[in-house]
Structures are given as structure tokens and as C-alpha cells.
Amino acid sequence: MIESILITGANAGLGRETARQFALKQETKRVILFCRNRERAAAAKKDLEEKAGKKVFEIAIGDVTDADSIRRSAEEIKEPLDAVVLNAGGVIGKTAANRTPSGMNQLAATNILGNVILVEELIKRDKVRKAVLAVSAEAIPGVKMLGVKRVSMRTSSVDEFAAVLDGSYFDKKFVALHAYAYVKYAETMWALSIARKYPKLKFIAVSPGNTKGTQAAESLPPPMRFMLNYVMMPIVFPLMGEMVHTLDVGAKRFVDAISDERYKSGVFYASKEGKLSGDMVDQSTFFTDLRKTSFQDNAYEAIHRFTH
């Protein structure tokens, strides 16, 4: 039973909807909205209280691209949590390739740095009791229709993962949507690695699927954004079956993965091969690199080159 949960990136989109769904559960007593902007967090809290009809929401502030900010935030969380959802991230815009003080590029820092530090600081303080969910992406096994190929690394060494995180892996051909798949792959492999380090906790990676109502398309080039928002999402995907769903369905994947014992620790769950919606399955059944513990541990080690 999950009574208390923290969700990063909770002021909008999937994070906010996940907070709403958990709040509607009778057993939920505490939902922490972990956000960067206090004003937006307060607005989200007010809206969620009205929609859920419950005052179970709290606010925590931290910048997931700033390691020191996240460590300070972790210190301020005094009561243990049953679960944490690492939702902060996404395909960011023109600054994606920019280097941050951590050494990671902006894309990697936004999706990985703060999420990893927050969870590991909370675990160190014995503040996580049951589950951690890392939000992953359908882009990892590939999305042919969007021109996103399956992640394919040459060696999956520590150095190669580190190159993904600092951006040097992509040379001068840094395309945010392409790089996003590799960054999410690194985060997912970290989650699968740390699952073995803490066997008493449930560590799981989950893709929300192809979800309407998020800001995912906003950072895409204008022609691709137009095609996705006005052609693919409303017309093409619905005709193809199990290719798109609404925001509440995407968030429900997270709620189910944490709450339902069918979903096991150390597994990346997303849509069936060739689909972007519908039932979730273990992605390692058709993308076997996910099973390789040495690759998982290499991703873990590479990420920790940037967290100190």
C-alpha cells in the first residue's frame, strides 16, 4: 500500500496527472509535488486540491539540473516516503546540447542528474520505503514512424555512456530527439543496475507511451511539431490501433507499475514491439541489451562521474 509519494516534475503534464491519480486513492495521505518553480507548484497544488477534493499535497522545490540544489532539497524531506516517481525531464529545446556545471549536457542533466541524486540521497537517509519509478521512453526500442531508431551503442562501456551524458558521443550532429533516446537509455540502465543494489526496494523503469496532452512536442523543429500535433496524433495514430492514448492513461501506467505486484523490480516496461500504447511488456524480451548487467553497471558508473 502506497500512502506517501514524491513526484518530480509534478506541476504539469504526466507528473501532475500522476499526482492526481495517487491522491484519489483512499490510502494516500501525502503527495509531494517536487518542482523547480514555486509559483507554478503552488498553482498546481491548488488545482489538484480542487480536483481531488483532498488536501494531501505538499510542495518541495529543487532544480534537477543543479546537484547542490537537489541535495539541499533532499535534506528538507524529513518523513519517509513509500514511493518516488522520477518524472522530471523531457526533450528540451535549443539548449539541449549546452554543457552544465556538472559536465552533463542540458538534456542529460534535466532527465538524469537531479533525479538520480535525489533518490540516492533519500535512500542514504533511509527515506524511501518501497518503490522508485524512473520514467523512461518508447524511443529506446525505437519509433520507426517518427524516424527514431533503436538505441545501438558500440560497446556500452563506461566511457561511451559518459560521452552520451556530456554530448561528445553525438559529435556535431546533436539532434535532441535522437539524443533523448540515448539519455533515457542511460537513465533506464541506471535504474536496472540500482535495483540489484537495493533488493528490498522496487526499482522499475516505465514508459508512459505515446501520450496526448504533454509538452513533448514543443521542443521539436516546427515542421515535425506541426506534423505530430496536427496530423499524426489526431488522425494517423488513432487509425492504427494501440499507437496513442490520453494523459490519464499514460499516468495510470506509473500508478499501476508502482502499486501492482505484477510489475517486477529491475525491469523496463513499455508498449509491445511496434506499438506505442496498450498493454505494457518487459522490453528486454526483444531488446536484449537491457538484460546485460555489465551494461547496466556501466551506465550507473558513468552517471556517477557527474554527480559529485
Tab-separated table of C-alpha atoms in Angstrom:
chain	number	residue	atom	x	y	z
A	1	MET	CA	0.000	0.000	0.000
A	2	ILE	CA	1.389	3.393	-1.056
A	3	GLU	CA	0.439	6.112	1.438
A	4	SER	CA	3.105	8.720	0.638
A	5	ILE	CA	4.762	9.587	-2.662
A	6	LEU	CA	7.065	12.220	-4.155
A	7	ILE	CA	6.837	13.104	-7.851
A	8	THR	CA	9.457	15.200	-9.645
A	9	GLY	CA	8.279	17.500	-12.424
A	10	ALA	CA	4.819	17.475	-10.857
A	11	ASN	CA	3.461	20.886	-11.821
A	12	ALA	CA	2.253	19.882	-15.306
A	13	GLY	CA	1.546	17.047	-17.720
A	14	LEU	CA	2.190	13.482	-16.655
A	15	GLY	CA	3.636	14.431	-13.279
A	16	ARG	CA	0.591	16.434	-12.319
A	17	GLU	CA	-1.834	13.776	-13.548
A	18	THR	CA	0.094	11.076	-11.670
A	19	ALA	CA	-0.219	13.174	-8.507
A	20	ARG	CA	-3.973	13.481	-9.068
A	21	GLN	CA	-4.438	9.749	-9.561
A	22	PHE	CA	-2.470	8.828	-6.460
A	23	ALA	CA	-4.392	11.416	-4.417
A	24	LEU	CA	-7.685	9.805	-5.434
A	25	LYS	CA	-6.628	6.536	-3.830
A	26	GLN	CA	-8.238	6.133	-0.432
A	27	GLU	CA	-4.989	5.115	1.264
A	28	THR	CA	-2.974	8.123	0.040
A	29	LYS	CA	-2.112	10.551	2.832
A	30	ARG	CA	0.735	12.585	1.340
A	31	VAL	CA	1.780	13.624	-2.180
A	32	ILE	CA	4.876	15.815	-2.550
A	33	LEU	CA	4.995	17.913	-5.715
A	34	PHE	CA	8.713	18.320	-6.423
A	35	CYS	CA	9.069	21.283	-8.787
A	36	ARG	CA	11.591	23.902	-9.836
A	37	ASN	CA	9.275	26.930	-9.748
A	38	ARG	CA	7.412	27.692	-6.513
A	39	GLU	CA	4.724	29.782	-8.202
A	40	ARG	CA	3.833	27.040	-10.678
A	41	ALA	CA	3.971	24.441	-7.937
A	42	ALA	CA	1.525	26.448	-5.821
A	43	ALA	CA	-0.853	26.789	-8.772
A	44	ALA	CA	-0.660	23.045	-9.414
A	45	LYS	CA	-1.271	22.307	-5.719
A	46	LYS	CA	-4.380	24.484	-5.659
A	47	ASP	CA	-5.765	22.911	-8.827
A	48	LEU	CA	-5.045	19.375	-7.618
A	49	GLU	CA	-6.718	20.001	-4.264
A	50	GLU	CA	-9.842	21.157	-6.078
A	51	LYS	CA	-9.861	18.201	-8.457
A	52	ALA	CA	-9.026	15.541	-5.881
A	53	GLY	CA	-11.161	17.020	-3.124
A	54	LYS	CA	-8.349	16.288	-0.665
A	55	LYS	CA	-5.606	18.358	0.948
A	56	VAL	CA	-2.811	15.813	0.816
A	57	PHE	CA	-0.420	17.821	-1.353
A	58	GLU	CA	2.878	19.365	-0.266
A	59	ILE	CA	5.499	21.295	-2.221
A	60	ALA	CA	9.257	20.716	-2.432
A	61	ILE	CA	11.465	22.946	-4.559
A	62	GLY	CA	14.637	21.918	-6.385
A	63	ASP	CA	16.352	22.348	-9.742
A	64	VAL	CA	17.073	18.921	-11.231
A	65	THR	CA	19.977	20.325	-13.254
A	66	ASP	CA	21.711	21.621	-10.096
A	67	ALA	CA	23.281	18.957	-7.857
A	68	ASP	CA	23.638	21.248	-4.822
A	69	SER	CA	20.018	22.379	-5.090
A	70	ILE	CA	18.825	18.774	-5.098
A	71	ARG	CA	20.968	17.804	-2.110
A	72	ARG	CA	19.557	20.719	-0.112
A	73	SER	CA	16.036	19.677	-1.080
A	74	ALA	CA	16.663	16.068	-0.026
A	75	GLU	CA	17.806	17.267	3.410
A	76	GLU	CA	14.499	19.100	3.871
A	77	ILE	CA	12.409	15.950	3.386
A	78	LYS	CA	12.094	14.719	6.953
A	79	GLU	CA	9.444	11.998	6.805
A	80	PRO	CA	9.956	8.679	4.948
A	81	LEU	CA	8.215	8.139	1.610
A	82	ASP	CA	6.681	4.950	0.311
A	83	ALA	CA	7.470	5.774	-3.326
A	84	VAL	CA	9.230	8.217	-5.636
A	85	VAL	CA	8.370	8.896	-9.288
A	86	LEU	CA	11.262	10.392	-11.269
A	87	ASN	CA	9.223	12.225	-13.873
A	88	ALA	CA	11.243	15.426	-14.387
A	89	GLY	CA	12.761	15.552	-17.856
A	90	GLY	CA	11.724	15.524	-21.492
A	91	VAL	CA	13.007	16.516	-24.909
A	92	ILE	CA	14.095	20.074	-24.187
A	93	GLY	CA	14.661	22.788	-26.770
A	94	LYS	CA	17.592	24.710	-28.215
A	95	THR	CA	19.741	24.494	-25.073
A	96	ALA	CA	19.768	20.665	-25.039
A	97	ALA	CA	23.408	20.403	-26.141
A	98	ASN	CA	24.705	23.102	-23.779
A	99	ARG	CA	27.134	21.944	-21.096
A	100	THR	CA	26.005	22.395	-17.469
A	101	PRO	CA	28.279	22.886	-14.407
A	102	SER	CA	28.001	19.143	-13.704
A	103	GLY	CA	29.651	18.345	-17.047
A	104	MET	CA	26.472	16.787	-18.420
A	105	ASN	CA	24.736	18.446	-21.331
A	106	GLN	CA	21.441	20.163	-20.548
A	107	LEU	CA	19.370	17.285	-21.924
A	108	ALA	CA	21.089	14.688	-19.727
A	109	ALA	CA	21.105	16.919	-16.656
A	110	THR	CA	17.381	17.621	-16.976
A	111	ASN	CA	16.489	13.944	-17.338
A	112	ILE	CA	19.066	12.286	-15.089
A	113	LEU	CA	21.225	14.387	-12.776
A	114	GLY	CA	18.725	15.610	-10.198
A	115	ASN	CA	16.554	12.515	-10.355
A	116	VAL	CA	19.492	10.247	-9.545
A	117	ILE	CA	20.940	12.461	-6.818
A	118	LEU	CA	17.543	12.949	-5.170
A	119	VAL	CA	16.768	9.236	-4.946
A	120	GLU	CA	20.228	8.253	-3.790
A	121	GLU	CA	20.262	10.989	-1.130
A	122	LEU	CA	16.839	9.878	0.116
A	123	ILE	CA	17.915	6.230	0.228
A	124	LYS	CA	21.081	7.194	2.103
A	125	ARG	CA	18.859	8.875	4.708
A	126	ASP	CA	16.517	5.862	4.828
A	127	LYS	CA	13.668	7.956	3.428
A	128	VAL	CA	12.391	5.546	0.727
A	129	ARG	CA	10.496	2.512	1.962
A	130	LYS	CA	9.032	0.709	-1.037
A	131	ALA	CA	9.405	1.826	-4.656
A	132	VAL	CA	11.167	4.095	-7.145
A	133	LEU	CA	9.927	4.566	-10.705
A	134	ALA	CA	12.148	6.102	-13.388
A	135	VAL	CA	10.112	7.491	-16.265
A	136	SER	CA	11.573	6.060	-19.456
A	137	ALA	CA	10.642	6.315	-23.142
A	138	GLU	CA	9.370	4.357	-26.119
A	139	ALA	CA	12.267	5.958	-28.015
A	140	ILE	CA	14.710	3.422	-26.520
A	141	PRO	CA	13.444	0.411	-28.509
A	142	GLY	CA	12.791	2.814	-31.401
A	143	VAL	CA	9.840	4.505	-33.079
A	144	LYS	CA	10.109	3.767	-36.804
A	145	MET	CA	7.199	6.019	-37.694
A	146	LEU	CA	8.959	9.030	-36.182
A	147	GLY	CA	12.321	8.095	-37.652
A	148	VAL	CA	13.737	7.175	-34.228
A	149	LYS	CA	15.970	4.113	-34.496
A	150	ARG	CA	16.524	1.666	-31.647
A	151	VAL	CA	19.364	2.679	-29.347
A	152	SER	CA	22.523	0.980	-30.571
A	153	MET	CA	25.801	1.651	-28.778
A	154	ARG	CA	29.143	0.338	-29.978
A	155	THR	CA	30.481	-1.032	-26.682
A	156	SER	CA	28.164	0.238	-23.904
A	157	SER	CA	31.323	0.963	-21.912
A	158	VAL	CA	31.502	3.458	-19.060
A	159	ASP	CA	33.291	5.904	-21.354
A	160	GLU	CA	30.660	5.541	-24.065
A	161	PHE	CA	27.808	6.176	-21.641
A	162	ALA	CA	29.726	9.170	-20.257
A	163	ALA	CA	30.068	10.503	-23.810
A	164	VAL	CA	26.286	10.313	-24.189
A	165	LEU	CA	25.896	12.316	-20.990
A	166	ASP	CA	28.350	15.078	-21.892
A	167	GLY	CA	27.211	15.122	-25.522
A	168	SER	CA	30.522	14.214	-27.161
A	169	TYR	CA	29.006	10.909	-28.337
A	170	PHE	CA	26.976	12.832	-30.913
A	171	ASP	CA	29.835	14.956	-32.313
A	172	LYS	CA	28.369	17.899	-34.228
A	173	LYS	CA	25.208	16.006	-35.173
A	174	PHE	CA	23.334	16.671	-31.935
A	175	VAL	CA	19.631	16.165	-32.652
A	176	ALA	CA	17.646	16.427	-29.421
A	177	LEU	CA	15.085	13.722	-30.243
A	178	HIS	CA	17.835	11.255	-31.199
A	179	ALA	CA	19.976	12.149	-28.165
A	180	TYR	CA	16.931	11.855	-25.897
A	181	ALA	CA	16.632	8.134	-26.622
A	182	TYR	CA	20.256	7.565	-25.569
A	183	VAL	CA	19.935	9.724	-22.449
A	184	LYS	CA	16.796	7.840	-21.407
A	185	TYR	CA	18.584	4.566	-22.102
A	186	ALA	CA	21.360	5.591	-19.692
A	187	GLU	CA	18.804	6.516	-17.025
A	188	THR	CA	16.916	3.259	-17.553
A	189	MET	CA	20.076	1.171	-17.261
A	190	TRP	CA	20.948	3.051	-14.044
A	191	ALA	CA	17.536	2.070	-12.650
A	192	LEU	CA	18.061	-1.581	-13.571
A	193	SER	CA	21.526	-1.524	-12.005
A	194	ILE	CA	20.481	0.105	-8.741
A	195	ALA	CA	17.599	-2.375	-8.468
A	196	ARG	CA	20.213	-5.064	-7.802
A	197	LYS	CA	21.977	-2.902	-5.208
A	198	TYR	CA	18.789	-2.417	-3.172
A	199	PRO	CA	16.810	-5.659	-3.460
A	200	LYS	CA	14.371	-4.631	-0.714
A	201	LEU	CA	13.154	-1.722	-2.862
A	202	LYS	CA	11.213	-1.974	-6.100
A	203	PHE	CA	13.136	-0.085	-8.804
A	204	ILE	CA	11.275	-0.002	-12.087
A	205	ALA	CA	11.514	1.900	-15.391
A	206	VAL	CA	8.281	2.696	-17.228
A	207	SER	CA	7.428	4.496	-20.450
A	208	PRO	CA	4.167	6.465	-20.398
A	209	GLY	CA	3.643	5.538	-24.042
A	210	ASN	CA	2.630	7.945	-26.790
A	211	THR	CA	0.605	10.353	-24.700
A	212	LYS	CA	-1.564	13.295	-25.740
A	213	GLY	CA	-1.598	16.401	-23.584
A	214	THR	CA	2.100	16.590	-22.730
A	215	GLN	CA	4.630	19.213	-23.807
A	216	ALA	CA	6.816	16.621	-25.517
A	217	ALA	CA	6.393	18.092	-28.994
A	218	GLU	CA	7.138	21.691	-28.015
A	219	SER	CA	10.908	21.343	-28.403
A	220	LEU	CA	10.743	19.669	-31.815
A	221	PRO	CA	11.554	21.564	-35.041
A	222	PRO	CA	8.425	23.420	-36.311
A	223	PRO	CA	7.725	21.089	-39.278
A	224	MET	CA	7.964	17.962	-37.100
A	225	ARG	CA	5.938	19.610	-34.333
A	226	PHE	CA	3.167	20.524	-36.778
A	227	MET	CA	3.128	17.020	-38.245
A	228	LEU	CA	2.959	15.393	-34.814
A	229	ASN	CA	0.346	17.719	-33.281
A	230	TYR	CA	-1.991	18.138	-36.244
A	231	VAL	CA	-1.572	15.022	-38.369
A	232	MET	CA	-0.042	12.068	-36.513
A	233	MET	CA	-1.631	12.459	-33.058
A	234	PRO	CA	-5.225	13.330	-34.040
A	235	ILE	CA	-5.534	11.415	-37.323
A	236	VAL	CA	-2.887	8.812	-38.164
A	237	PHE	CA	-2.120	7.187	-34.794
A	238	PRO	CA	-5.777	6.615	-33.779
A	239	LEU	CA	-6.407	4.793	-37.062
A	240	MET	CA	-3.523	2.392	-36.473
A	241	GLY	CA	-4.592	0.904	-33.134
A	242	GLU	CA	-2.534	0.936	-29.902
A	243	MET	CA	-0.460	3.891	-31.037
A	244	VAL	CA	-1.695	6.802	-28.870
A	245	HIS	CA	-3.612	7.446	-25.650
A	246	THR	CA	-4.725	10.248	-23.363
A	247	LEU	CA	-2.824	11.797	-20.464
A	248	ASP	CA	-4.725	9.863	-17.807
A	249	VAL	CA	-3.841	6.544	-19.465
A	250	GLY	CA	-0.141	7.447	-19.606
A	251	ALA	CA	-0.091	8.421	-15.927
A	252	LYS	CA	-2.030	5.300	-14.961
A	253	ARG	CA	0.926	3.262	-16.220
A	254	PHE	CA	3.039	4.806	-13.450
A	255	VAL	CA	0.394	4.301	-10.775
A	256	ASP	CA	-0.135	0.668	-11.776
A	257	ALA	CA	3.585	-0.100	-12.059
A	258	ILE	CA	4.209	1.105	-8.509
A	259	SER	CA	1.079	-0.365	-6.939
A	260	ASP	CA	0.632	-3.667	-8.788
A	261	GLU	CA	2.811	-6.635	-7.834
A	262	ARG	CA	2.686	-7.933	-11.422
A	263	TYR	CA	5.315	-5.340	-12.305
A	264	LYS	CA	8.690	-6.518	-11.041
A	265	SER	CA	11.776	-4.686	-9.858
A	266	GLY	CA	14.684	-4.386	-12.273
A	267	VAL	CA	12.525	-4.345	-15.410
A	268	PHE	CA	11.826	-1.714	-18.082
A	269	TYR	CA	8.159	-1.788	-19.084
A	270	ALA	CA	6.782	-0.123	-22.215
A	271	SER	CA	4.437	-0.923	-25.104
A	272	LYS	CA	4.559	-4.092	-27.162
A	273	GLU	CA	7.067	-4.108	-30.004
A	274	GLY	CA	5.852	-1.864	-32.818
A	275	LYS	CA	3.194	-0.241	-30.628
A	276	LEU	CA	3.087	2.984	-28.609
A	277	SER	CA	0.062	2.264	-26.429
A	278	GLY	CA	-1.842	-0.694	-24.985
A	279	ASP	CA	-0.506	-3.309	-22.584
A	280	MET	CA	2.983	-2.910	-21.145
A	281	VAL	CA	5.593	-5.634	-21.554
A	282	ASP	CA	9.176	-6.286	-20.450
A	283	GLN	CA	11.268	-4.601	-23.156
A	284	SER	CA	14.189	-6.995	-22.672
A	285	THR	CA	12.158	-9.725	-24.394
A	286	PHE	CA	13.010	-8.074	-27.724
A	287	PHE	CA	15.814	-5.636	-26.786
A	288	THR	CA	18.243	-7.987	-25.073
A	289	ASP	CA	20.907	-5.364	-24.249
A	290	LEU	CA	18.625	-4.362	-21.379
A	291	ARG	CA	19.412	-7.687	-19.674
A	292	LYS	CA	23.176	-7.204	-19.653
A	293	THR	CA	24.148	-6.380	-16.096
A	294	SER	CA	27.587	-5.152	-17.165
A	295	PHE	CA	25.923	-2.543	-19.413
A	296	GLN	CA	23.606	-1.551	-16.570
A	297	ASP	CA	26.526	-1.100	-14.192
A	298	ASN	CA	28.496	0.850	-16.799
A	299	ALA	CA	25.617	3.329	-17.094
A	300	TYR	CA	25.466	3.595	-13.300
A	301	GLU	CA	29.200	4.309	-13.073
A	302	ALA	CA	29.120	6.803	-15.947
A	303	ILE	CA	26.325	8.801	-14.319
A	304	HIS	CA	28.266	8.947	-11.061
A	305	ARG	CA	31.178	10.607	-12.821
A	306	PHE	CA	28.947	13.695	-12.931
A	307	THR	CA	27.150	13.610	-9.581
A	308	HIS	CA	29.979	14.580	-7.224
